[in-house]
PDB file of C-alpha atoms in Angstrom:
ATOM      1  CA  UNK A   1     -19.711  26.693   8.766  1.00  0.00           C
ATOM      2  CA  UNK A   2     -17.387  29.089   6.972  1.00  0.00           C
ATOM      3  CA  UNK A   3     -16.689  27.858   3.439  1.00  0.00           C
ATOM      4  CA  UNK A   4     -14.504  29.113   0.567  1.00  0.00           C
ATOM      5  CA  UNK A   5     -14.218  27.618  -2.911  1.00  0.00           C
ATOM      6  CA  UNK A   6     -10.699  28.207  -4.222  1.00  0.00           C
ATOM      7  CA  UNK A   7      -8.976  27.339  -7.480  1.00  0.00           C
ATOM      8  CA  UNK A   8      -5.803  25.266  -7.633  1.00  0.00           C
ATOM      9  CA  UNK A   9      -3.123  27.433  -9.254  1.00  0.00           C
ATOM     10  CA  UNK A  10      -0.288  24.915  -9.359  1.00  0.00           C
ATOM     11  CA  UNK A  11       0.633  21.399  -8.193  1.00  0.00           C
ATOM     12  CA  UNK A  12       3.991  19.629  -7.986  1.00  0.00           C
ATOM     13  CA  UNK A  13       5.479  16.640  -6.219  1.00  0.00           C
ATOM     14  CA  UNK A  14       8.214  17.522  -3.717  1.00  0.00           C
ATOM     15  CA  UNK A  15       8.963  13.847  -2.927  1.00  0.00           C
ATOM     16  CA  UNK A  16       7.796  10.608  -4.532  1.00  0.00           C
ATOM     17  CA  UNK A  17       4.533  10.763  -2.552  1.00  0.00           C
ATOM     18  CA  UNK A  18       4.210  14.303  -1.176  1.00  0.00           C
ATOM     19  CA  UNK A  19       2.484  16.922  -3.334  1.00  0.00           C
ATOM     20  CA  UNK A  20       2.475  20.703  -2.984  1.00  0.00           C
ATOM     21  CA  UNK A  21      -0.727  22.565  -3.826  1.00  0.00           C
ATOM     22  CA  UNK A  22      -0.684  26.315  -4.476  1.00  0.00           C
ATOM     23  CA  UNK A  23      -4.169  27.839  -4.249  1.00  0.00           C
ATOM     24  CA  UNK A  24      -6.032  31.086  -4.538  1.00  0.00           C
ATOM     25  CA  UNK A  25      -6.319  32.930  -1.221  1.00  0.00           C
ATOM     26  CA  UNK A  26      -9.782  34.229  -0.290  1.00  0.00           C
ATOM     27  CA  UNK A  27      -9.952  37.901   0.669  1.00  0.00           C
ATOM     28  CA  UNK A  28      -9.564  38.358   4.413  1.00  0.00           C
ATOM     29  CA  UNK A  29      -8.563  34.733   5.032  1.00  0.00           C
ATOM     30  CA  UNK A  30      -5.951  34.589   7.812  1.00  0.00           C
ATOM     31  CA  UNK A  31      -4.136  32.005   9.900  1.00  0.00           C
ATOM     32  CA  UNK A  32      -1.210  31.626  12.289  1.00  0.00           C
ATOM     33  CA  UNK A  33       1.768  29.509  11.186  1.00  0.00           C
ATOM     34  CA  UNK A  34       1.148  25.954  12.405  1.00  0.00           C
ATOM     35  CA  UNK A  35      -2.622  26.107  11.956  1.00  0.00           C
ATOM     36  CA  UNK A  36      -4.779  24.044   9.603  1.00  0.00           C
ATOM     37  CA  UNK A  37      -8.179  23.908   7.954  1.00  0.00           C
ATOM     38  CA  UNK A  38     -10.555  21.217   6.758  1.00  0.00           C
ATOM     39  CA  UNK A  39     -10.331  20.694   3.012  1.00  0.00           C
ATOM     40  CA  UNK A  40     -12.618  18.944   0.537  1.00  0.00           C
ATOM     41  CA  UNK A  41     -12.620  18.571  -3.241  1.00  0.00           C
ATOM     42  CA  UNK A  42     -15.210  20.602  -5.139  1.00  0.00           C
ATOM     43  CA  UNK A  43     -16.522  17.705  -7.224  1.00  0.00           C
ATOM     44  CA  UNK A  44     -19.854  15.837  -7.032  1.00  0.00           C
ATOM     45  CA  UNK A  45     -19.890  13.416  -4.109  1.00  0.00           C
ATOM     46  CA  UNK A  46     -16.673  14.761  -2.588  1.00  0.00           C
ATOM     47  CA  UNK A  47     -17.787  18.172  -1.298  1.00  0.00           C
ATOM     48  CA  UNK A  48     -18.472  16.877   2.219  1.00  0.00           C
ATOM     49  CA  UNK A  49     -15.438  14.569   2.486  1.00  0.00           C
ATOM     50  CA  UNK A  50     -13.435  16.890   4.760  1.00  0.00           C
ATOM     51  CA  UNK A  51      -9.824  16.217   5.763  1.00  0.00           C
ATOM     52  CA  UNK A  52      -7.561  18.451   7.895  1.00  0.00           C
ATOM     53  CA  UNK A  53      -4.404  19.869   6.305  1.00  0.00           C
ATOM     54  CA  UNK A  54      -1.868  22.379   7.576  1.00  0.00           C
ATOM     55  CA  UNK A  55      -0.925  25.562   5.752  1.00  0.00           C
ATOM     56  CA  UNK A  56       2.717  25.488   4.689  1.00  0.00           C
ATOM     57  CA  UNK A  57       2.837  29.054   3.325  1.00  0.00           C
ATOM     58  CA  UNK A  58       2.984  32.265   5.338  1.00  0.00           C
ATOM     59  CA  UNK A  59      -0.071  34.281   6.290  1.00  0.00           C
ATOM     60  CA  UNK A  60       1.541  37.241   4.498  1.00  0.00           C
ATOM     61  CA  UNK A  61       1.674  35.347   1.169  1.00  0.00           C
ATOM     62  CA  UNK A  62      -0.922  36.243  -1.450  1.00  0.00           C
ATOM     63  CA  UNK A  63      -1.668  32.558  -2.045  1.00  0.00           C
ATOM     64  CA  UNK A  64      -2.325  29.478   0.095  1.00  0.00           C
ATOM     65  CA  UNK A  65      -0.197  26.343   0.091  1.00  0.00           C
ATOM     66  CA  UNK A  66      -0.612  22.799   1.377  1.00  0.00           C
ATOM     67  CA  UNK A  67       2.039  20.082   1.296  1.00  0.00           C
ATOM     68  CA  UNK A  68       0.173  16.776   1.429  1.00  0.00           C
ATOM     69  CA  UNK A  69       1.269  13.147   1.607  1.00  0.00           C
ATOM     70  CA  UNK A  70      -0.562  11.126  -1.038  1.00  0.00           C
ATOM     71  CA  UNK A  71      -1.575   7.593  -0.044  1.00  0.00           C
ATOM     72  CA  UNK A  72      -2.181   6.172  -3.501  1.00  0.00           C
ATOM     73  CA  UNK A  73      -2.812   2.612  -2.353  1.00  0.00           C
ATOM     74  CA  UNK A  74      -5.714   3.465  -0.038  1.00  0.00           C
ATOM     75  CA  UNK A  75      -8.250   4.621  -2.646  1.00  0.00           C
ATOM     76  CA  UNK A  76      -9.062   7.546  -0.360  1.00  0.00           C
ATOM     77  CA  UNK A  77      -9.213  11.322  -0.441  1.00  0.00           C
ATOM     78  CA  UNK A  78      -5.463  11.910  -0.699  1.00  0.00           C
ATOM     79  CA  UNK A  79      -5.347   9.666  -3.771  1.00  0.00           C
ATOM     80  CA  UNK A  80      -8.031  11.881  -5.345  1.00  0.00           C
ATOM     81  CA  UNK A  81      -6.058  14.966  -4.311  1.00  0.00           C
ATOM     82  CA  UNK A  82      -3.055  13.468  -6.049  1.00  0.00           C
ATOM     83  CA  UNK A  83      -5.025  13.472  -9.305  1.00  0.00           C
ATOM     84  CA  UNK A  84      -5.851  17.193  -9.139  1.00  0.00           C
ATOM     85  CA  UNK A  85      -4.183  19.775 -11.336  1.00  0.00           C
ATOM     86  CA  UNK A  86      -4.243  23.525 -11.914  1.00  0.00           C
ATOM     87  CA  UNK A  87      -7.806  24.672 -12.559  1.00  0.00           C
ATOM     88  CA  UNK A  88      -9.462  22.186 -10.203  1.00  0.00           C
ATOM     89  CA  UNK A  89     -11.166  23.509  -7.071  1.00  0.00           C
ATOM     90  CA  UNK A  90     -10.973  22.812  -3.349  1.00  0.00           C
ATOM     91  CA  UNK A  91     -13.304  23.873  -0.558  1.00  0.00           C
ATOM     92  CA  UNK A  92     -11.695  25.376   2.551  1.00  0.00           C
ATOM     93  CA  UNK A  93     -13.343  25.804   5.936  1.00  0.00           C
ATOM     94  CA  UNK A  94     -12.553  27.474   9.264  1.00  0.00           C
ATOM     95  CA  UNK A  95      -8.991  27.730  10.534  1.00  0.00           C
ATOM     96  CA  UNK A  96      -8.025  25.766  13.647  1.00  0.00           C
ATOM     97  CA  UNK A  97      -4.984  24.330  15.388  1.00  0.00           C
ATOM     98  CA  UNK A  98      -2.980  24.546  18.591  1.00  0.00           C
ATOM     99  CA  UNK A  99       0.536  24.097  17.215  1.00  0.00           C
ATOM    100  CA  UNK A 100       1.920  27.613  17.068  1.00  0.00           C
ATOM    101  CA  UNK A 101       5.310  29.012  17.946  1.00  0.00           C
ATOM    102  CA  UNK A 102       5.774  29.952  21.590  1.00  0.00           C
ATOM    103  CA  UNK A 103       9.539  30.278  21.806  1.00  0.00           C
ATOM    104  CA  UNK A 104      12.829  28.596  20.858  1.00  0.00           C
ATOM    105  CA  UNK A 105      12.754  24.865  21.159  1.00  0.00           C
ATOM    106  CA  UNK A 106      13.175  21.325  19.930  1.00  0.00           C
ATOM    107  CA  UNK A 107      10.859  20.311  17.088  1.00  0.00           C
ATOM    108  CA  UNK A 108      10.175  16.574  16.754  1.00  0.00           C
ATOM    109  CA  UNK A 109       8.443  15.518  13.530  1.00  0.00           C
ATOM    110  CA  UNK A 110       7.456  12.161  12.100  1.00  0.00           C
ATOM    111  CA  UNK A 111       7.001  12.055   8.309  1.00  0.00           C
ATOM    112  CA  UNK A 112       4.215  14.334   7.089  1.00  0.00           C
ATOM    113  CA  UNK A 113       3.964  15.621  10.665  1.00  0.00           C
ATOM    114  CA  UNK A 114       6.558  18.125   9.493  1.00  0.00           C
ATOM    115  CA  UNK A 115       3.908  20.235   7.754  1.00  0.00           C
ATOM    116  CA  UNK A 116       2.927  22.624  10.591  1.00  0.00           C
ATOM    117  CA  UNK A 117       6.617  23.231  11.243  1.00  0.00           C
ATOM    118  CA  UNK A 118       7.270  24.260   7.617  1.00  0.00           C
ATOM    119  CA  UNK A 119       5.216  27.438   7.955  1.00  0.00           C
ATOM    120  CA  UNK A 120       6.610  28.106  11.438  1.00  0.00           C
ATOM    121  CA  UNK A 121      10.231  27.836  10.224  1.00  0.00           C
ATOM    122  CA  UNK A 122       9.500  29.981   7.169  1.00  0.00           C
ATOM    123  CA  UNK A 123       7.930  32.651   9.370  1.00  0.00           C
ATOM    124  CA  UNK A 124      10.880  32.561  11.777  1.00  0.00           C
ATOM    125  CA  UNK A 125      13.258  32.902   8.832  1.00  0.00           C
ATOM    126  CA  UNK A 126      11.331  35.957   7.604  1.00  0.00           C
ATOM    127  CA  UNK A 127      11.674  37.459  11.095  1.00  0.00           C
ATOM    128  CA  UNK A 128      15.334  36.380  11.479  1.00  0.00           C
ATOM    129  CA  UNK A 129      14.397  34.312  14.560  1.00  0.00           C
ATOM    130  CA  UNK A 130      15.469  30.787  13.607  1.00  0.00           C
ATOM    131  CA  UNK A 131      18.353  30.727  16.107  1.00  0.00           C
ATOM    132  CA  UNK A 132      17.832  28.389  19.036  1.00  0.00           C
ATOM    133  CA  UNK A 133      15.534  25.987  17.189  1.00  0.00           C
ATOM    134  CA  UNK A 134      16.400  22.375  16.346  1.00  0.00           C
ATOM    135  CA  UNK A 135      14.487  19.829  14.245  1.00  0.00           C
ATOM    136  CA  UNK A 136      14.609  16.063  14.761  1.00  0.00           C
ATOM    137  CA  UNK A 137      12.910  14.651  11.650  1.00  0.00           C
ATOM    138  CA  UNK A 138      12.040  10.943  11.539  1.00  0.00           C
ATOM    139  CA  UNK A 139      11.527   9.225   8.178  1.00  0.00           C
ATOM    140  CA  UNK A 140      11.842   5.791   6.616  1.00  0.00           C
ATOM    141  CA  UNK A 141      14.540   6.683   4.066  1.00  0.00           C
ATOM    142  CA  UNK A 142      16.250   9.606   2.329  1.00  0.00           C
ATOM    143  CA  UNK A 143      13.568   9.622  -0.385  1.00  0.00           C
ATOM    144  CA  UNK A 144      10.910  10.434   2.212  1.00  0.00           C
ATOM    145  CA  UNK A 145      12.499  13.625   3.560  1.00  0.00           C
ATOM    146  CA  UNK A 146      10.202  16.551   2.751  1.00  0.00           C
ATOM    147  CA  UNK A 147      11.946  19.767   1.615  1.00  0.00           C
ATOM    148  CA  UNK A 148      15.373  18.571   2.749  1.00  0.00           C
ATOM    149  CA  UNK A 149      17.282  21.296   0.909  1.00  0.00           C
ATOM    150  CA  UNK A 150      15.126  24.069   2.339  1.00  0.00           C
ATOM    151  CA  UNK A 151      15.364  22.667   5.868  1.00  0.00           C
ATOM    152  CA  UNK A 152      19.148  22.445   5.511  1.00  0.00           C
ATOM    153  CA  UNK A 153      19.265  26.035   4.263  1.00  0.00           C
ATOM    154  CA  UNK A 154      17.101  27.338   7.112  1.00  0.00           C
ATOM    155  CA  UNK A 155      18.409  25.271  10.029  1.00  0.00           C
ATOM    156  CA  UNK A 156      21.856  24.092   8.969  1.00  0.00           C
ATOM    157  CA  UNK A 157      23.288  21.583  11.426  1.00  0.00           C
ATOM    158  CA  UNK A 158      20.177  21.995  13.577  1.00  0.00           C
ATOM    159  CA  UNK A 159      18.227  19.930  11.022  1.00  0.00           C
ATOM    160  CA  UNK A 160      18.850  16.313  12.024  1.00  0.00           C
ATOM    161  CA  UNK A 161      17.357  13.509   9.929  1.00  0.00           C
ATOM    162  CA  UNK A 162      16.673  10.238  11.737  1.00  0.00           C
ATOM    163  CA  UNK A 163      16.153   7.397   9.234  1.00  0.00           C
ATOM    164  CA  UNK A 164      14.828   3.955  10.135  1.00  0.00           C
ATOM    165  CA  UNK A 165      15.943   2.395   6.838  1.00  0.00           C
ATOM    166  CA  UNK A 166      18.729   4.492   5.273  1.00  0.00           C
ATOM    167  CA  UNK A 167      19.992   3.502   1.831  1.00  0.00           C
ATOM    168  CA  UNK A 168      23.638   4.079   2.765  1.00  0.00           C
ATOM    169  CA  UNK A 169      23.984   0.755   4.564  1.00  0.00           C
ATOM    170  CA  UNK A 170      24.368   2.313   8.007  1.00  0.00           C
ATOM    171  CA  UNK A 171      22.158   1.054  10.802  1.00  0.00           C
ATOM    172  CA  UNK A 172      18.721   2.606  10.981  1.00  0.00           C
ATOM    173  CA  UNK A 173      17.724   4.768  13.925  1.00  0.00           C
ATOM    174  CA  UNK A 174      14.559   5.942  15.637  1.00  0.00           C
ATOM    175  CA  UNK A 175      13.872   8.950  17.823  1.00  0.00           C
ATOM    176  CA  UNK A 176      13.833   7.651  21.380  1.00  0.00           C
ATOM    177  CA  UNK A 177      14.386   8.922  24.893  1.00  0.00           C
ATOM    178  CA  UNK A 178      18.179   8.592  24.699  1.00  0.00           C
ATOM    179  CA  UNK A 179      18.333  10.567  21.458  1.00  0.00           C
ATOM    180  CA  UNK A 180      16.012  13.306  22.705  1.00  0.00           C
ATOM    181  CA  UNK A 181      18.119  13.636  25.846  1.00  0.00           C
ATOM    182  CA  UNK A 182      21.121  14.661  23.726  1.00  0.00           C
ATOM    183  CA  UNK A 183      19.238  17.669  22.389  1.00  0.00           C
ATOM    184  CA  UNK A 184      17.828  19.016  25.643  1.00  0.00           C
ATOM    185  CA  UNK A 185      19.757  22.093  26.727  1.00  0.00           C
ATOM    186  CA  UNK A 186      19.265  24.837  29.272  1.00  0.00           C
ATOM    187  CA  UNK A 187      18.187  27.132  26.414  1.00  0.00           C
ATOM    188  CA  UNK A 188      15.447  24.789  25.132  1.00  0.00           C
ATOM    189  CA  UNK A 189      12.201  26.450  26.164  1.00  0.00           C
ATOM    190  CA  UNK A 190       9.577  24.425  24.301  1.00  0.00           C
ATOM    191  CA  UNK A 191       9.137  20.998  22.723  1.00  0.00           C
ATOM    192  CA  UNK A 192       6.959  20.758  19.615  1.00  0.00           C
ATOM    193  CA  UNK A 193       5.717  17.364  18.423  1.00  0.00           C
ATOM    194  CA  UNK A 194       3.749  16.412  15.318  1.00  0.00           C
ATOM    195  CA  UNK A 195       3.260  13.138  13.460  1.00  0.00           C
ATOM    196  CA  UNK A 196       1.094  10.004  13.639  1.00  0.00           C
ATOM    197  CA  UNK A 197      -0.878   9.669  16.884  1.00  0.00           C
ATOM    198  CA  UNK A 198       1.282   6.841  18.260  1.00  0.00           C
ATOM    199  CA  UNK A 199       4.462   8.795  17.457  1.00  0.00           C
ATOM    200  CA  UNK A 200       3.165  11.902  19.242  1.00  0.00           C
ATOM    201  CA  UNK A 201       2.093   9.904  22.299  1.00  0.00           C
ATOM    202  CA  UNK A 202       5.476   8.158  22.529  1.00  0.00           C
ATOM    203  CA  UNK A 203       7.485  11.362  22.102  1.00  0.00           C
ATOM    204  CA  UNK A 204       5.396  13.168  24.715  1.00  0.00           C
ATOM    205  CA  UNK A 205       5.800  10.284  27.153  1.00  0.00           C
ATOM    206  CA  UNK A 206       9.575  10.295  26.591  1.00  0.00           C
ATOM    207  CA  UNK A 207       9.758  14.048  27.262  1.00  0.00           C
ATOM    208  CA  UNK A 208       7.747  13.768  30.465  1.00  0.00           C
ATOM    209  CA  UNK A 209       9.990  10.880  31.576  1.00  0.00           C
ATOM    210  CA  UNK A 210      12.954  13.189  31.028  1.00  0.00           C
ATOM    211  CA  UNK A 211      11.424  15.727  33.375  1.00  0.00           C
ATOM    212  CA  UNK A 212      10.070  18.196  30.825  1.00  0.00           C
ATOM    213  CA  UNK A 213       7.030  20.039  32.262  1.00  0.00           C
ATOM    214  CA  UNK A 214       3.836  19.209  30.353  1.00  0.00           C
ATOM    215  CA  UNK A 215       3.083  22.879  29.757  1.00  0.00           C
ATOM    216  CA  UNK A 216       6.298  23.098  27.717  1.00  0.00           C
ATOM    217  CA  UNK A 217       5.175  20.359  25.316  1.00  0.00           C
ATOM    218  CA  UNK A 218       3.245  21.714  22.309  1.00  0.00           C
ATOM    219  CA  UNK A 219       1.040  19.247  20.390  1.00  0.00           C
ATOM    220  CA  UNK A 220      -2.204  19.351  18.453  1.00  0.00           C
ATOM    221  CA  UNK A 221      -5.107  19.087  20.893  1.00  0.00           C
TER     222      UNK A 221
END
């Protein structure tokens, strides 16, 4: 199995529980926006504890970046990742992933499921091809929205936050079939979904119920 030991260059929290890691980039290491790799921590006993994470940088960048939700209460790998700082090391493996951009469409993300879309949107911005893309982003509250300012800057009114427990006192909402229906237009070519397994399954089922052909629905396989 392909393996690269890379040094952490910088870490910072972008929300209360989502941390950005900037890493060294191995020579010749390439990926397509939306793809991921298995990551482990280069410390005794953790080298073989692999977890998949999506690149949130661009392939053209001279560094690698991951934006990872830290589950501090679970005593698991993400909690240990949350403790890492510049100078620590991670082990990266082969690149994989089926979520890549195929054409303008509706992006549906649940929480940290946004991560493959971050690199895709950044790449589209670099190519001046963001037009025609819309993001429905489901979160618990305002504090959970990853990179809100950047998403607003890139997508403008086509970045729509759907909050189940907003702090403003308005009634919470969820992404459902009726909501999705409002964002289906004749120009929507593809439907990209990422998030927890149950979320992805429900969103895909809703799209198929609305008559969207399965080959137009892009999910991780």
